[in-house]
Structure formats: structure tokens, C-alpha cells
Coordinates of C-alpha atoms and ligand atoms in Angstrom, one line a residue:
M1139 CA 271.3 108.2 55.7
E1140 CA 271.4 109.3 59.5
I1141 CA 269.8 107.1 61.4
I1142 CA 267.6 109.4 64.5
V1143 CA 267.6 108.6 68.1
L1144 CA 263.8 108.5 69.3
E1145 CA 263.5 110.2 72.4
N1146 CA 261.0 110.2 75.5
K1147 CA 260.5 113.4 76.1
G1148 CA 256.6 112.9 76.5
D1149 CA 256.1 112.7 72.9
S1150 CA 253.4 110.7 72.0
E1151 CA 254.4 109.3 68.5
N1152 CA 258.1 108.1 70.3
D1153 CA 256.6 106.9 73.1
R1154 CA 254.2 104.6 71.0
V1155 CA 257.3 103.1 69.4
L1156 CA 259.0 102.7 72.5
R1157 CA 256.3 100.8 74.1
Q1158 CA 256.1 98.0 71.2
K1159 CA 257.3 94.3 71.3
A1160 CA 259.8 94.0 68.5
K1161 CA 259.6 91.6 66.0
P1162 CA 262.2 88.7 64.7
V1163 CA 265.0 89.8 62.2
K1164 CA 265.3 86.3 60.6
D1165 CA 266.7 86.9 57.9
I1166 CA 269.8 88.9 57.8
T1167 CA 270.4 90.3 54.6
G1168 CA 272.3 93.7 53.9
E1169 CA 269.8 95.6 54.7
V1170 CA 270.1 94.6 58.2
R1171 CA 273.8 94.9 58.5
K1172 CA 273.5 98.1 57.0
I1173 CA 271.1 99.3 60.0
A1174 CA 273.4 97.7 62.8
Q1175 CA 276.6 99.4 61.1
E1176 CA 274.1 102.9 61.5
M1177 CA 273.1 102.0 65.2
I1178 CA 276.4 101.4 65.9
E1179 CA 277.7 104.8 64.7
A1180 CA 274.6 106.4 66.0
M1181 CA 275.5 105.0 69.4
H1182 CA 278.8 106.3 69.5
R1183 CA 278.0 109.4 68.7
G1184 CA 275.2 109.8 71.1
R1185 CA 277.8 108.6 73.4
G1186 CA 276.2 105.9 74.8
V1187 CA 277.3 102.0 75.6
G1188 CA 274.0 100.4 73.6
L1189 CA 271.5 100.8 71.6
A1190 CA 267.8 98.8 70.5
G1191 CA 266.2 98.7 67.5
P1192 CA 263.6 100.3 68.8
Q1193 CA 265.3 103.4 69.5
V1194 CA 266.1 103.9 65.8
G1195 CA 262.5 103.4 65.0
F1196 CA 262.6 99.7 63.8
L1197 CA 260.5 97.4 65.6
R1198 CA 262.6 94.4 64.8
R1199 CA 265.0 92.2 67.5
I1200 CA 268.1 93.5 66.8
F1201 CA 270.5 95.8 69.8
V1202 CA 273.7 97.4 69.4
T1203 CA 276.9 97.3 72.8
H1204 CA 280.0 99.0 73.1
A1205 CA 280.3 98.8 77.0
E1206 CA 283.6 100.4 78.3
G1207 CA 286.8 97.9 77.8
D1208 CA 284.7 95.7 75.2
H1209 CA 284.3 96.4 71.3
P1210 CA 281.1 96.8 69.6
R1211 CA 279.1 93.9 69.3
V1212 CA 275.3 93.7 67.2
F1213 CA 272.8 90.8 69.0
I1214 CA 270.1 89.8 66.7
D1215 CA 267.0 87.9 67.8
P1216 CA 268.7 87.3 71.0
S1217 CA 266.9 84.9 74.1
I1218 CA 268.3 85.1 76.9
V1219 CA 268.9 81.6 77.9
W1220 CA 270.3 82.0 81.9
T1221 CA 271.0 84.7 84.7
S1222 CA 272.3 84.9 87.9
Q1223 CA 270.3 84.7 91.1
E1224 CA 273.1 87.6 92.2
Q1225 CA 271.6 91.0 92.1
V1226 CA 273.2 94.0 91.4
N1227 CA 272.6 97.4 91.6
Y1228 CA 273.8 99.7 88.9
E1229 CA 273.3 103.5 88.0
E1230 CA 271.9 103.5 84.4
G1231 CA 270.8 105.8 81.6
C1232 CA 269.0 105.8 78.3
L1233 CA 269.5 108.0 74.8
S1234 CA 265.7 107.9 74.7
L1235 CA 265.4 109.3 78.0
P1236 CA 268.0 112.0 78.1
G1237 CA 269.2 113.7 81.5
I1238 CA 267.7 110.9 83.9
W1239 CA 269.6 108.4 85.6
A1240 CA 268.9 106.0 88.1
H1241 CA 270.0 102.6 89.5
V1242 CA 268.4 99.9 88.6
T1243 CA 269.1 96.3 90.3
R1244 CA 269.5 93.5 87.4
P1245 CA 271.5 89.6 87.7
G1246 CA 274.7 90.3 87.4
K1247 CA 275.7 87.6 85.4
I1248 CA 273.8 86.3 82.1
K1249 CA 274.5 83.5 79.0
I1250 CA 272.8 84.5 75.5
Q1251 CA 272.3 83.5 73.0
A1252 CA 271.7 85.5 69.4
W1253 CA 273.3 85.8 65.8
N1254 CA 276.0 88.4 64.8
E1255 CA 275.7 90.7 61.4
K1256 CA 277.1 88.1 59.4
G1257 CA 275.0 85.5 60.7
R1258 CA 276.5 84.0 62.9
A1259 CA 274.9 82.2 65.9
F1260 CA 276.7 83.0 68.7
T1261 CA 276.2 82.1 72.4
L1262 CA 277.8 84.4 75.2
E1263 CA 278.1 84.5 79.5
A1264 CA 278.6 88.0 80.6
Q1265 CA 279.2 90.1 83.6
G1266 CA 280.1 93.6 85.1
I1267 CA 279.0 96.4 82.7
L1268 CA 278.5 94.3 79.7
A1269 CA 275.7 92.5 81.1
R1270 CA 274.2 95.2 82.5
V1271 CA 274.0 97.0 79.1
I1272 CA 273.1 93.3 77.5
L1273 CA 270.0 93.2 79.7
H1274 CA 269.0 96.9 79.3
E1275 CA 269.1 96.2 75.6
Y1276 CA 266.7 93.2 75.5
D1277 CA 264.2 95.1 77.4
H1278 CA 263.5 98.0 74.7
L1279 CA 262.7 94.8 72.3
E1280 CA 260.1 93.9 75.0
G1281 CA 259.0 97.7 74.6
I1282 CA 260.2 98.1 78.6
L1283 CA 262.3 101.2 79.7
F1284 CA 264.8 101.3 82.6
I1285 CA 262.2 103.5 85.0
D1286 CA 259.7 101.0 84.7
R1287 CA 262.0 98.9 86.7
L1288 CA 262.1 102.0 89.9
D1289 CA 259.9 101.3 93.0
E1290 CA 257.6 103.4 92.8
A1291 CA 258.9 105.9 94.7
R1292 CA 261.6 106.5 92.2
R1293 CA 260.0 106.2 89.2
S1294 CA 257.7 109.1 90.3
K1295 CA 260.3 111.4 90.5
V1296 CA 261.9 110.9 87.3
L1297 CA 258.3 110.4 85.5
S1298 CA 257.8 114.6 87.3
K1299 CA 261.3 115.3 85.9
L1300 CA 260.1 114.0 82.0
E1301 CA 257.2 115.8 82.9
K1302 CA 259.1 119.3 83.0
Q1303 CA 260.8 118.6 80.6
K1304 CA 258.4 118.2 78.1
K1305 CA 257.4 121.2 79.1
A1306 CA 260.6 123.0 78.5
G1307 CA 260.5 121.8 75.1
Ligands
NI372 NI1 268.3 102.5 76.7

């Protein structure tokens, strides 16, 4: 089975899924490991650097990352336990919002606790692109898209572009 990445092009059903808060995974079963592997494959196919459960219609607290210079990682039931005061402004895109790119301000460094696909708990300190990707993917678990973090002027610009894409099909 090939999993499909849900795109928010004004499609109400996809938007409804992307806007939900994901539930904990709790039991890291063989099925969860299989989904994690499929999510990594889908992320690579889409040339993305991260992908979260809700983006493939799996409303559980799981995401995968593959930041430049890093290896693929799986985060299950993550908690962000620390973020730096220092904020960084950097351009983001999202596999669920094709064609949309915008600068978003986020903490530059973070510390996260999670479980990997083998059921092993870990703590990771991240900065740079990896920290950025983790924060973006974590937002997906809360039903938040990066465009929600733009100021009003830039957000309305993006929304009108999405509206045009919707009309174009
Ligand atoms: Ni995204």
C-alpha cells in the first residue's frame, strides 16, 4: 500500500483532517513501524524534509524527518521540553501546501523527547534546519499549519494564492 500525502487545496475533507489534533500512539506495534517506514518513503518521494501522521490521514502523534546533513528519524508521542529564547526567521514549505513558501519565525534551538520506531525513548537537542523541521512537524500534530504563524498581511497573501490554486483545480 502506498500512502498518499493529503494536500490542502481548499479540499474540505483534507483540510478537516489536517486541522485535527492527533491522538497519542501509545503502543508502538508492527503496524506503527510499517506506517513510519511508509511515511519516510512518502517524504522522500515528495522531496520533503519532514512528514507528520495527520498529513497521511493517520491522526496519531508521529512524524518523520530527514533534514539536510542528517539521517531519517522517527518521533513518536514527542514532547518539546525546551526552546531557546533566540528566534530565527527562515523560509518554509509543506507537502500539504504545494507551491506555498513563506518565512516563519521560530526558536533556533530546541530539546525534544520522544520514542523511536523501535520503542526506545530518546532526548534530542537540535538546532538549524533539524530544529526548524521538528517544530513544523510538531505543529501538524496540533492541527497547526505554518501559514497560521504568518503575520496577517502575509497570511492573506498566501490564502489568496491557495484560493487561486483551488479554482484552477
Ligand atoms: Ni508540513
